[in-house]
Short mmCIF file of C-alpha atoms in Angstrom, two decimals:
data_model
loop_
_atom_site.label_atom_id
_atom_site.label_comp_id
_atom_site.label_asym_id
_atom_site.label_seq_id
_atom_site.Cartn_x
_atom_site.Cartn_y
_atom_site.Cartn_z
CA MET A 156 -5.13 17.00 78.20
CA ARG A 157 -3.39 19.51 75.98
CA ALA A 158 -0.44 19.74 78.40
CA GLY A 159 -0.07 15.96 78.32
CA TRP A 160 -0.14 16.00 74.54
CA LEU A 161 2.67 18.59 74.46
CA ALA A 162 4.68 16.64 77.03
CA ARG A 163 4.47 13.49 74.95
CA LEU A 164 5.45 15.48 71.85
CA LEU A 165 8.55 16.87 73.57
CA LEU A 166 9.42 13.44 74.91
CA GLY A 167 9.13 11.95 71.43
CA SER A 168 11.32 14.70 70.01
CA SER A 169 14.01 14.08 72.62
CA LEU A 170 13.91 10.36 71.95
CA LEU A 171 14.27 11.05 68.24
CA VAL A 172 17.33 13.22 68.79
CA SER A 173 18.94 10.71 71.15
CA THR A 174 18.22 7.81 68.84
CA LEU A 175 19.21 9.34 65.53
CA GLY A 176 21.82 11.77 66.70
CA THR A 177 25.52 11.06 66.72
CA SER A 178 28.35 12.15 68.91
CA GLN A 179 28.75 15.91 69.22
CA GLY A 180 32.10 15.83 67.44
CA GLU A 181 31.28 13.30 64.70
CA ARG A 182 29.29 13.83 61.53
CA PHE A 183 28.45 11.35 58.78
CA TYR A 184 27.29 12.25 55.26
CA GLU A 185 26.50 10.01 52.32
CA GLN A 186 25.85 10.88 48.70
CA LEU A 187 25.33 9.07 45.42
CA THR A 188 26.10 10.89 42.17
CA ILE A 189 24.84 9.49 38.85
CA LYS A 190 25.60 10.91 35.43
CA SER A 191 24.66 9.70 31.94
CA LEU A 192 27.69 9.85 29.66
CA ARG A 193 27.60 10.78 26.01
CA ASP A 194 28.50 7.26 24.87
CA GLY A 195 25.44 5.79 26.57
CA LYS A 196 27.22 4.57 29.67
CA VAL A 197 26.39 5.70 33.20
CA ALA A 198 28.91 6.93 35.78
CA SER A 199 28.04 6.48 39.44
CA LYS A 200 29.95 7.54 42.52
CA PHE A 201 29.20 6.55 46.11
CA SER A 202 30.69 8.90 48.69
CA PHE A 203 30.63 8.35 52.47
CA THR A 204 32.21 11.14 54.51
CA THR A 205 32.86 11.06 58.25
CA ILE A 206 34.20 14.17 59.99
CA LEU A 207 35.79 14.02 63.43
CA LYS A 208 35.53 17.63 64.59
CA GLY A 209 38.11 19.27 66.79
CA VAL A 210 40.65 16.44 66.44
CA SER A 211 44.16 16.67 65.03
CA PRO A 212 46.42 13.89 63.71
CA ARG A 213 48.81 12.37 66.18
CA ASP A 214 52.03 14.27 66.64
CA PRO A 215 54.85 11.94 65.52
CA ARG A 216 57.10 13.37 68.21
CA ASN A 217 54.88 11.62 70.80
CA LEU A 218 55.18 8.14 69.31
CA GLY A 219 57.35 7.00 72.21
CA THR A 220 54.61 7.78 74.76
CA ASP A 221 51.08 6.48 75.33
CA ASP A 222 48.54 7.95 72.95
CA VAL A 223 45.53 9.94 74.12
CA SER A 224 42.42 7.78 74.42
CA GLN A 225 40.14 8.02 71.39
CA HIS A 226 36.41 7.30 71.63
CA TYR A 227 34.65 6.85 68.29
CA THR A 228 30.93 6.49 67.67
CA VAL A 229 30.66 6.85 63.90
CA PHE A 230 34.30 7.17 62.89
CA PRO A 231 35.66 3.70 61.88
CA LEU A 232 37.67 2.39 64.82
CA ALA A 233 39.77 -0.10 62.83
CA LEU A 234 41.09 2.60 60.51
CA GLY A 235 41.40 5.19 63.27
CA GLN A 236 43.69 2.95 65.31
CA ILE A 237 45.99 2.46 62.33
CA LEU A 238 46.18 6.20 61.69
CA ARG A 239 47.05 6.90 65.32
CA GLU A 240 49.54 4.05 65.59
CA TYR A 241 51.67 5.29 62.70
CA ALA A 242 50.97 9.04 63.07
CA VAL A 243 49.58 9.46 59.54
CA THR A 244 48.62 13.01 58.62
CA GLU A 245 47.10 12.28 55.20
CA LEU A 246 46.36 9.00 53.43
CA HIS A 247 45.01 8.05 50.01
CA LEU A 248 44.38 4.44 48.96
CA SER A 249 42.74 3.33 45.71
CA LEU A 250 42.00 -0.08 44.20
CA ASN A 251 40.82 0.03 40.58
CA ALA A 252 40.11 -2.36 37.73
CA GLY A 253 39.81 -1.33 34.09
CA LYS A 254 40.91 1.56 31.90
CA TRP A 255 39.44 5.01 32.42
CA ASN A 256 38.61 6.64 29.07
CA TYR A 257 39.37 10.33 29.62
CA ASP A 258 38.44 11.39 26.09
CA ARG A 259 34.85 10.08 26.33
CA TRP A 260 34.18 10.14 30.09
CA GLY A 261 36.05 13.30 31.04
CA TYR A 262 37.80 13.87 34.34
CA PRO A 263 36.67 11.54 37.14
CA GLU A 264 35.36 12.97 40.38
CA GLU A 265 38.09 11.07 42.20
CA SER A 266 41.34 11.56 40.32
CA GLY A 267 43.01 8.32 41.46
CA VAL A 268 41.82 6.01 38.67
CA GLY A 269 45.09 4.28 37.79
CA ALA A 270 44.79 0.54 37.28
CA GLY A 271 45.73 -1.61 40.27
CA ALA A 272 46.53 -0.47 43.80
CA GLU A 273 47.92 2.94 44.68
CA LEU A 274 48.86 4.20 48.15
CA TRP A 275 50.37 7.54 49.07
CA THR A 276 50.64 9.27 52.42
CA TRP A 277 52.03 12.39 54.07
CA MET A 278 53.70 11.81 57.43
CA GLY A 279 55.66 14.03 59.77
CA ASP A 280 59.24 13.23 60.66
CA SER A 281 60.03 11.84 64.09
CA ALA A 282 63.12 10.90 66.06
CA GLN A 283 61.41 7.97 67.77
CA SER A 284 60.38 6.20 64.56
CA SER A 285 61.49 7.00 61.03
CA ILE A 286 59.02 7.57 58.21
CA ASP A 287 60.23 4.47 56.37
CA GLU A 288 59.57 2.29 59.42
CA ARG A 289 56.07 3.70 59.83
CA TRP A 290 55.45 3.40 56.09
CA ARG A 291 56.33 -0.29 56.27
CA GLY A 292 54.00 -0.89 59.19
CA LEU A 293 51.20 1.18 57.62
CA ARG A 294 51.06 -0.74 54.37
CA ASN A 295 51.09 -4.08 56.19
CA ALA A 296 48.28 -2.93 58.49
CA LEU A 297 46.20 -1.72 55.54
CA ALA A 298 46.87 -5.00 53.72
CA GLY A 299 45.30 -6.88 56.61
CA LEU A 300 42.40 -4.44 56.92
CA PHE A 301 41.38 -4.44 53.25
CA CYS A 302 42.49 -7.99 52.33
CA ALA A 303 44.79 -6.66 49.59
CA SER A 304 48.41 -7.32 48.63
CA LEU A 305 49.54 -3.92 49.90
CA GLY A 306 52.41 -5.58 51.71
CA SER A 307 54.06 -5.95 48.29
CA LEU A 308 54.46 -2.16 48.11
CA ASP A 309 57.96 -2.48 49.49
CA GLU A 310 61.05 -0.37 48.91
CA LYS A 311 61.29 -1.68 45.34
CA ARG A 312 58.08 0.22 44.50
CA THR A 313 58.24 3.22 46.88
CA THR A 314 59.06 6.76 45.72
CA SER A 315 58.63 10.32 47.03
CA PRO A 316 57.12 12.44 44.17
CA ALA A 317 56.10 15.51 46.18
CA ARG A 318 55.34 17.63 43.11
CA SER A 319 52.75 15.30 41.58
CA PHE A 320 50.94 14.40 44.82
CA LEU A 321 50.34 17.54 46.81
CA PRO A 322 48.44 17.27 50.11
CA GLU A 323 44.71 17.72 49.58
CA GLY A 324 44.22 18.84 53.17
CA GLN A 325 46.46 20.79 55.53
CA LEU A 326 49.65 19.67 57.22
CA PRO A 327 50.02 20.62 60.91
CA ASP A 328 53.01 22.72 61.89
CA TRP A 329 54.83 20.55 64.43
CA GLY A 330 58.24 22.04 63.79
CA THR A 331 59.30 18.96 61.77
CA PRO A 332 59.00 18.53 58.00
CA HIS A 333 56.43 16.28 56.33
CA GLN A 334 57.41 13.76 53.67
CA ILE A 335 55.45 11.80 51.12
CA ARG A 336 55.62 8.09 50.35
CA HIS A 337 54.01 6.75 47.20
CA ALA A 338 53.78 3.23 45.77
CA SER A 339 51.64 1.45 43.20
CA LEU A 340 50.96 -2.16 42.30
CA PRO A 341 49.39 -2.32 38.81
CA SER A 342 48.68 -6.06 38.95
CA GLU A 343 46.38 -5.74 42.00
CA ASN A 344 42.66 -5.55 41.20
CA VAL A 345 39.66 -4.80 43.38
CA CYS A 346 37.25 -7.63 44.11
CA THR A 347 34.61 -8.75 46.62
CA GLU A 348 37.11 -9.53 49.35
CA ASN A 349 38.13 -5.84 49.30
CA LEU A 350 34.55 -4.53 49.27
CA THR A 351 33.53 -6.47 52.40
CA PRO A 352 35.98 -4.73 54.78
CA PHE A 353 35.21 -1.47 52.97
CA LEU A 354 31.54 -1.78 53.95
CA LYS A 355 32.43 -2.66 57.54
CA LEU A 356 33.96 0.80 57.94
CA LEU A 357 30.53 2.40 57.41
CA PRO A 358 28.29 3.04 60.44
CA CYS A 359 25.27 1.39 58.79
CA LYS A 360 27.32 -1.16 56.86
CA SER A 361 25.29 -2.21 53.78
CA LEU A 362 22.04 -2.67 55.69
CA SER A 363 20.50 0.73 55.03
CA GLY A 364 21.08 4.00 53.29
CA ILE A 365 22.89 4.52 50.04
CA ALA A 366 25.39 1.78 50.90
CA SER A 367 22.64 -0.81 50.47
CA LEU A 368 22.99 -0.27 46.70
CA LEU A 369 26.58 -1.58 46.72
CA ASN A 370 25.80 -4.91 45.09
CA PRO A 371 29.10 -6.66 44.21
CA HIS A 372 27.47 -8.76 41.49
CA ARG A 373 26.59 -5.61 39.56
CA LEU A 374 29.47 -3.32 40.52
CA PHE A 375 32.22 -5.75 39.57
CA ASP A 376 30.49 -6.42 36.26
CA ALA A 377 30.91 -2.77 35.23
CA ASP A 378 33.23 -1.59 32.47
CA TRP A 379 35.35 0.20 35.08
CA HIS A 380 35.13 0.15 38.86
CA GLY A 381 37.25 1.26 41.76
CA MET A 382 37.14 2.01 45.48
CA SER A 383 39.22 4.49 47.42
CA VAL A 384 39.88 5.69 50.97
CA HIS A 385 40.92 9.28 51.69
CA VAL A 386 41.96 10.65 55.07
CA LEU A 387 42.94 14.29 55.48
CA TRP A 388 42.96 17.06 58.06
CA ARG A 389 41.63 20.61 57.94
CA GLU A 390 42.28 23.01 60.76
CA ASP A 391 38.76 24.45 60.78
CA GLN A 392 36.97 21.08 60.56
CA GLY A 393 39.15 18.29 61.91
CA VAL A 394 39.97 14.83 60.57
CA GLU A 395 37.95 13.77 57.55
CA ILE A 396 37.68 10.26 56.13
CA ARG A 397 36.01 9.79 52.77
CA LEU A 398 35.17 6.36 51.41
CA THR A 399 34.22 6.31 47.74
CA PHE A 400 33.26 3.76 45.12
CA GLN A 401 33.10 4.63 41.42
CA ALA A 402 31.75 2.57 38.54
CA ILE A 403 31.05 2.96 34.82
CA SER A 404 28.02 0.84 33.88
CA ASP A 405 26.65 0.03 30.43
CA PRO A 406 22.85 -0.20 30.68
CA VAL A 407 20.57 -1.31 27.88
CA PHE A 408 19.43 1.55 25.60
CA ALA A 409 21.11 4.06 27.97
CA ASP A 410 18.00 4.07 30.24
CA TRP A 411 18.75 3.30 33.84
CA SER A 412 17.29 2.90 37.30
CA PHE A 413 18.54 1.63 40.63
CA ARG A 414 17.33 -1.86 39.77
CA THR A 415 19.03 -1.98 36.38
CA LEU A 416 22.32 -0.47 37.62
CA PHE A 417 22.65 -2.08 41.05
CA GLY A 418 19.92 -4.75 41.20
CA ARG A 419 18.60 -3.13 44.40
CA ILE A 420 16.63 -0.16 45.68
CA ILE A 421 16.92 1.92 48.84
CA GLU A 422 14.56 0.32 51.34
CA LYS A 423 15.46 2.47 54.35
CA THR A 424 17.81 5.27 55.27
CA CYS A 425 20.86 5.22 57.50
CA PRO A 426 19.67 6.68 60.84
CA VAL A 427 23.01 8.26 61.78
CA ALA A 428 23.54 10.13 58.49
CA GLN A 429 23.33 13.90 58.85
CA SER A 430 22.76 14.14 55.11
CA SER A 431 21.75 11.45 52.63
CA ARG A 432 21.33 12.60 49.05
CA VAL A 433 21.18 11.29 45.51
CA VAL A 434 22.32 13.77 42.85
CA VAL A 435 21.55 13.08 39.19
CA THR A 436 23.14 15.08 36.37
CA LEU A 437 20.33 15.77 33.90
CA PRO A 438 21.00 15.30 30.15
CA THR A 439 21.10 18.39 27.95
CA SER A 440 21.20 16.97 24.43
CA GLN A 441 18.04 14.84 24.46
CA ALA A 442 14.57 14.80 26.01
CA TYR A 443 14.16 12.60 29.07
CA ALA A 444 11.86 11.67 31.94
CA ILE A 445 13.02 11.14 35.53
CA GLU A 446 11.07 9.43 38.30
CA PRO A 447 10.20 10.17 41.03
CA GLU A 448 10.02 13.94 41.22
CA PRO A 449 13.32 15.31 42.60
CA SER A 450 13.42 17.40 45.74
CA SER A 451 15.15 20.22 43.87
CA VAL A 452 16.74 20.98 40.50
CA VAL A 453 19.62 23.46 40.46
CA SER A 454 22.00 24.08 37.53
CA GLY A 455 21.05 20.84 35.80
CA LEU A 456 21.45 18.74 38.95
CA ALA A 457 18.41 16.89 40.31
CA SER A 458 18.74 16.29 44.04
CA PHE A 459 16.84 13.69 46.05
CA ASP A 460 17.03 14.15 49.84
CA ILE A 461 16.26 10.70 51.20
CA ALA A 462 17.15 11.64 54.78
CA ASP A 463 13.78 13.38 55.14
CA CYS A 464 12.09 9.99 54.94
CA ARG A 465 13.58 8.75 58.21
CA SER A 466 10.59 9.14 60.49
CA GLN A 467 7.62 11.33 61.18
CA PHE A 468 4.90 11.87 63.79
CA GLN A 469 1.57 10.20 63.26
CA VAL A 470 -1.60 10.38 65.36
CA ASP A 471 -2.67 7.19 67.08
CA ILE A 472 -6.38 6.70 66.34
CA ALA A 473 -7.01 4.81 69.60
CA THR A 474 -5.46 7.37 71.97
CA ASN A 475 -5.57 10.46 69.74
CA LEU A 476 -1.95 11.12 70.69
CA PRO A 477 1.07 11.60 68.47
CA ARG A 478 3.56 8.82 68.20
CA LEU A 479 6.94 8.47 66.51
CA THR A 480 6.53 6.07 63.61
CA PRO A 481 9.31 5.28 61.15
CA VAL A 482 8.22 5.68 57.56
CA ILE A 483 9.88 3.39 55.05
CA LYS A 484 9.59 4.63 51.48
CA PRO A 485 11.49 2.46 48.99
CA LEU A 486 13.33 4.68 46.54
CA ASP A 487 14.06 3.63 42.98
CA ILE A 488 15.20 6.55 40.87
CA GLY A 489 15.13 6.06 37.12
CA LEU A 490 15.84 8.06 33.98
CA ARG A 491 14.43 7.25 30.55
CA PHE A 492 15.17 8.95 27.26
CA ALA A 493 12.38 9.94 24.90
CA GLY A 494 12.92 7.60 21.98
CA ASP A 495 16.17 5.91 21.10
CA PHE A 496 19.42 7.16 22.55
CA GLN A 497 21.29 9.45 20.17
CA TYR A 498 24.99 10.15 20.23
CA PRO A 499 25.81 13.87 20.31
CA ALA A 500 27.31 15.60 17.29
CA ASP A 501 30.61 16.19 19.10
CA PHE A 502 30.92 12.57 20.20
CA ASP A 503 34.47 12.22 18.80
CA THR A 504 35.69 15.45 20.43
CA PRO A 505 37.71 14.76 23.59
CA LEU A 506 36.17 16.06 26.82
CA ILE A 507 39.52 16.99 28.36
CA SER A 508 42.17 19.50 27.40
CA LEU A 509 45.00 16.94 27.22
CA SER A 510 45.08 13.51 25.57
CA VAL A 511 47.90 11.11 26.40
CA GLN A 512 49.13 7.95 24.70
CA ARG A 513 51.98 5.89 26.17
CA THR A 514 53.49 2.85 24.50
CA LEU A 515 56.59 0.66 24.46
CA ARG A 516 58.26 0.25 21.10
CA GLY A 517 60.62 -2.44 19.92
CA SER A 518 60.44 -6.21 19.73
CA SER A 519 63.79 -6.91 21.38
CA GLN A 520 63.92 -8.44 24.85
CA ALA A 521 67.05 -6.43 25.67
CA HIS A 522 66.32 -2.92 24.35
CA GLY A 523 63.31 -0.77 23.53
CA GLN A 524 61.87 2.73 23.50
CA LEU A 525 59.36 4.46 25.75
CA TYR A 526 57.12 6.70 23.65
CA VAL A 527 54.65 9.29 24.97
CA LYS A 528 52.29 11.35 22.79
CA LEU A 529 50.52 14.38 24.26
CA THR A 530 47.89 16.46 22.43
CA ASN A 531 46.73 19.86 23.64
CA HIS A 532 43.09 20.44 22.63
CA GLN A 533 42.70 23.95 24.01
CA ALA A 534 43.51 27.34 22.49
CA GLU A 535 46.19 28.23 25.03
CA SER A 536 49.47 26.75 26.16
CA LEU A 537 49.34 23.90 28.63
CA ARG A 538 51.89 22.98 31.26
CA VAL A 539 51.91 19.59 32.91
CA VAL A 540 54.06 17.75 35.42
CA TYR A 541 55.13 14.41 33.97
CA LEU A 542 55.92 11.64 36.47
CA GLU A 543 57.34 8.29 35.44
CA THR A 544 58.06 5.58 38.01
CA ILE A 545 60.06 2.78 36.43
CA PRO A 546 60.94 -0.46 38.27
CA TRP A 547 64.61 -1.27 38.58
CA LEU A 548 64.41 -3.93 35.88
CA ILE A 549 64.03 -1.14 33.27
CA GLN A 550 66.85 1.36 32.78
CA LEU A 551 66.21 4.80 31.26
CA PHE A 552 68.79 6.66 29.16
CA LEU A 553 68.10 10.37 29.60
CA HIS A 554 70.65 11.40 26.99
CA THR A 555 68.50 9.71 24.32
CA MET A 556 65.40 11.77 25.15
CA LYS A 557 63.92 13.48 22.09
CA ILE A 558 60.99 15.89 22.00
CA HIS A 559 59.12 16.84 18.83
CA ILE A 560 56.27 19.35 18.62
CA ASN A 561 54.20 18.93 15.45
CA GLY A 562 57.08 16.95 14.00
CA VAL A 563 59.75 19.59 14.68
CA ARG A 564 62.59 18.80 17.09
CA THR A 565 62.70 21.13 20.10
CA ASP A 566 64.54 21.26 23.42
CA GLY A 567 62.84 24.22 25.11
CA ALA A 568 59.58 22.48 25.97
CA ILE A 569 60.95 20.66 29.02
CA SER A 570 62.13 22.10 32.33
CA ASP A 571 62.57 21.25 36.02
CA ILE A 572 63.94 17.78 35.34
CA THR A 573 64.35 15.53 38.38
CA TYR A 574 65.80 12.07 37.96
CA ILE A 575 66.56 9.57 40.70
CA PRO A 576 68.24 6.50 39.19
CA ALA A 577 67.18 3.04 40.19
CA VAL A 578 69.14 0.75 42.47
CA PRO A 579 68.97 -2.89 41.32
CA HIS A 580 66.86 -5.02 43.63
CA ALA A 581 66.33 -2.04 45.96
CA ARG A 582 64.72 1.08 44.46
CA PRO A 583 62.79 2.15 41.33
CA ALA A 584 63.77 5.02 39.08
CA THR A 585 61.85 8.30 39.34
CA PHE A 586 61.72 10.71 36.41
CA GLN A 587 59.84 13.98 36.85
CA CYS A 588 59.71 17.09 34.68
CA VAL A 589 57.51 19.96 33.52
CA LEU A 590 56.32 19.95 29.89
CA SER A 591 55.02 22.99 28.01
CA ILE A 592 52.68 22.21 25.11
CA PRO A 593 51.66 25.00 22.68
CA PRO A 594 47.97 25.55 21.78
CA GLY A 595 46.55 22.80 19.60
CA ALA A 596 49.94 21.13 19.29
CA THR A 597 51.04 17.52 19.57
CA MET A 598 54.17 16.62 21.50
CA ASP A 599 56.11 13.39 20.96
CA LEU A 600 58.56 12.32 23.67
CA SER A 601 60.78 9.26 23.37
CA LEU A 602 63.36 7.62 25.62
CA ASN A 603 65.52 4.59 24.96
CA ILE A 604 65.42 1.89 27.59
CA ALA A 605 67.34 -1.26 28.43
CA LYS A 606 65.74 -4.39 29.88
CA SER A 607 67.46 -6.36 32.60
CA PHE A 608 68.35 -10.02 32.38
CA LEU A 609 66.86 -11.58 35.49
CA ARG A 610 67.85 -14.70 37.35
CA TYR A 611 65.41 -17.53 36.94
CA THR A 612 64.42 -17.26 40.62
CA GLU A 613 63.32 -13.63 40.14
CA HIS A 614 60.60 -14.35 37.60
CA PRO A 615 56.94 -14.43 38.69
CA PRO A 616 54.85 -17.59 38.33
CA ASP A 617 53.31 -16.25 35.10
CA ALA A 618 56.65 -15.23 33.59
CA GLN A 619 55.44 -15.52 29.99
CA ARG A 620 52.81 -12.83 30.59
CA GLY A 621 55.40 -10.10 31.19
CA TRP A 622 56.02 -7.44 33.82
CA ASP A 623 53.57 -4.64 34.59
CA LEU A 624 54.81 -1.07 34.44
CA PRO A 625 52.95 1.40 36.69
CA PRO A 626 50.93 4.09 34.90
CA ALA A 627 52.52 7.45 34.23
CA VAL A 628 50.94 10.44 36.00
CA PHE A 629 50.35 13.84 34.40
CA THR A 630 49.39 16.72 36.70
CA LEU A 631 47.91 19.77 35.02
CA ILE A 632 49.20 23.19 36.08
CA GLU A 633 46.70 26.01 36.06
CA ALA A 634 47.45 28.98 33.81
CA ASN A 635 47.75 31.42 36.74
CA GLN A 636 50.12 29.22 38.70
CA THR A 637 53.90 29.05 38.81
CA HIS A 638 56.38 26.22 38.97
CA SER A 639 56.53 26.34 42.78
CA LEU A 640 54.42 23.38 43.85
CA LYS A 641 51.10 25.03 43.02
CA GLU A 642 49.77 22.33 40.76
CA SER A 643 46.11 21.41 40.81
CA SER A 644 45.98 18.10 42.65
CA ASN A 645 42.48 17.36 41.32
CA ARG A 646 43.64 17.20 37.72
CA ARG A 647 45.84 14.12 37.57
CA LEU A 648 45.77 11.91 34.49
CA TYR A 649 46.79 8.25 34.64
CA THR A 650 47.90 6.37 31.57
CA PRO A 651 47.14 2.65 31.15
CA THR A 652 49.67 0.17 32.45
CA LEU A 653 52.24 -1.37 30.10
CA LEU A 654 53.55 -4.90 29.76
CA VAL A 655 57.31 -5.40 29.41
CA ASP A 656 58.57 -8.52 27.67
CA LEU A 657 61.83 -9.57 29.33
CA ALA A 658 64.13 -12.40 28.38
CA THR A 659 62.42 -15.43 29.91
CA PRO A 660 64.07 -18.85 30.30
CA ASP A 661 62.38 -21.97 29.05
CA PHE A 662 60.63 -23.03 32.24
CA SER A 663 59.32 -26.12 30.45
CA MET A 664 62.86 -27.59 30.29
CA PRO A 665 62.94 -28.59 33.98
CA TYR A 666 59.61 -30.28 33.43
CA ASN A 667 60.97 -32.22 30.47
CA VAL A 668 64.06 -33.24 32.45
CA ILE A 669 61.92 -34.39 35.36
CA ILE A 670 59.67 -36.44 33.08
CA PHE A 671 62.63 -38.01 31.26
CA THR A 672 64.45 -38.79 34.53
CA CYS A 673 61.36 -40.28 36.12
CA SER A 674 60.71 -42.41 33.05
CA LEU A 675 64.31 -43.69 33.05
CA ILE A 676 64.24 -44.45 36.78
CA ALA A 677 60.89 -46.21 36.42
CA PHE A 678 62.24 -48.35 33.56
CA LEU A 679 65.44 -49.31 35.41
CA PHE A 680 63.68 -49.85 38.72
CA GLY A 681 60.97 -51.91 37.07
CA SER A 682 63.47 -54.11 35.25
CA VAL A 683 65.65 -54.69 38.31
CA PHE A 684 62.63 -55.28 40.53
CA ASN A 685 61.27 -57.76 37.98
CA LEU A 686 64.57 -59.68 37.91
CA LEU A 687 64.84 -59.80 41.69
CA THR A 688 61.29 -60.87 42.42
CA ARG A 689 60.54 -63.18 39.51
CA LYS A 690 61.08 -66.94 40.03
CA PHE A 691 62.64 -68.70 37.03
CA VAL A 692 61.50 -72.32 36.58
CA VAL A 693 62.85 -74.88 34.00
CA VAL A 694 59.95 -76.40 32.10
CA ARG A 695 60.58 -79.98 30.83
CA ILE A 696 58.65 -81.03 27.79
CA ASP A 697 57.59 -84.69 27.40
CA PRO A 698 58.91 -86.16 24.07
CA ASP A 699 55.65 -88.01 23.37
CA LYS A 700 53.64 -84.84 23.72
CA LYS A 701 56.19 -83.09 21.61
CA ASN A 702 55.65 -85.57 18.72
CA GLU A 703 51.92 -85.19 18.97
#
């Protein structure tokens, strides 16, 4: 009897491994990070990581031949086919809506928080197909996959800023150089039609696990929200794809729970996840209570391991034998403050070492000035890489650039200037340089600009709104690093987008002409038609009736 009991136990264990296990070379991890901010808002980040072990990106030199067959179990097939088709080594796509407040929220966990759509990739050179051809096909394929206007990221918006966007993974040595392509579309916002294909890339979709909390009605009502896709390669691990969704919510009284933030709770776990965790950053300035009890608390981080609640063995009362029974434990984590929420004493102190303000000055529709203000809040010098991507309809005049530090004119604070002028109707302008800001100093940088006079057919449908300028990007350089492409890629700052007011024709004039012409034609046609169709009859009046 005991031998039969052990046999059934081993059989149940093997069934559990075969049912819940994934392919030997594929691993899936999911994690939700929640943090209460000092202004009472709550930052949440969903992260879904899939690792394809022992696999390298496609060698671009083999694009002319048939690709090696790829068999995916957990890795998203739709995205994997696109990566193999265009031989993409590294890819980063983000769709955001709102303005990230660096001073009060600090650095985001995912640095790509610029408003609108942003896409940048690293691809190896190939004789069979150029990088520009593959870049064109890649953005169109991603546009169809994520239901976004990524096809508009054409040559008029594409640049190659290698210094500001270093590869986050490793680039294989194929004997051919790698190049970067970067483009942004500030007018593109994330919405439900982008979230639906995003969820389809997950192995459990939104049916179970942490992804079941992705409620579009709550996420898109947040103060700031954004989704991103990251694909990179590491020699010791393989190809990694990371799908993330970030949001800044504003709960009532700063207390929160899964139901108040997302309108849902975790009913069941994703069976193919190797790790499924919820990490909560515990407050330090005020007393609180968190429920339920976390699995562990390390360095102010409360961790909840929900993968342990997948299934367990229970004893069948009728047969007195163990059986594999899934245990469903709904999870609703909540944090409440003791008393009313109190703002910390250093609430007005910025959380980051660099504050940036970027504006357009001037009321003219022909000329203006680009003004950037940078403030160093730390007690040591700060060096940053400044990247400005300007559409061709705005022309920069580098000879008018002026730099003031604490109100004093200086020319030694800028170095490594790279400027690629714009080509009208073909290419944007790229301005890149390294700025050195003294401790506790404020730097003012200004550039005169000229605004193009567009043809009436080149204006968008909402011409009176203006044209969106992509955000500027500031990449912080660590103190122990040099100028040679050693910048910290995780410390990029994005400024808000700007609106440019160009000379706009009076589009109401054609409407007035059409209305006047139609009225005139209707009057003439009506009169002529009345004369041609009316029958004129002579009416004779009787004299006797006339006297009466």
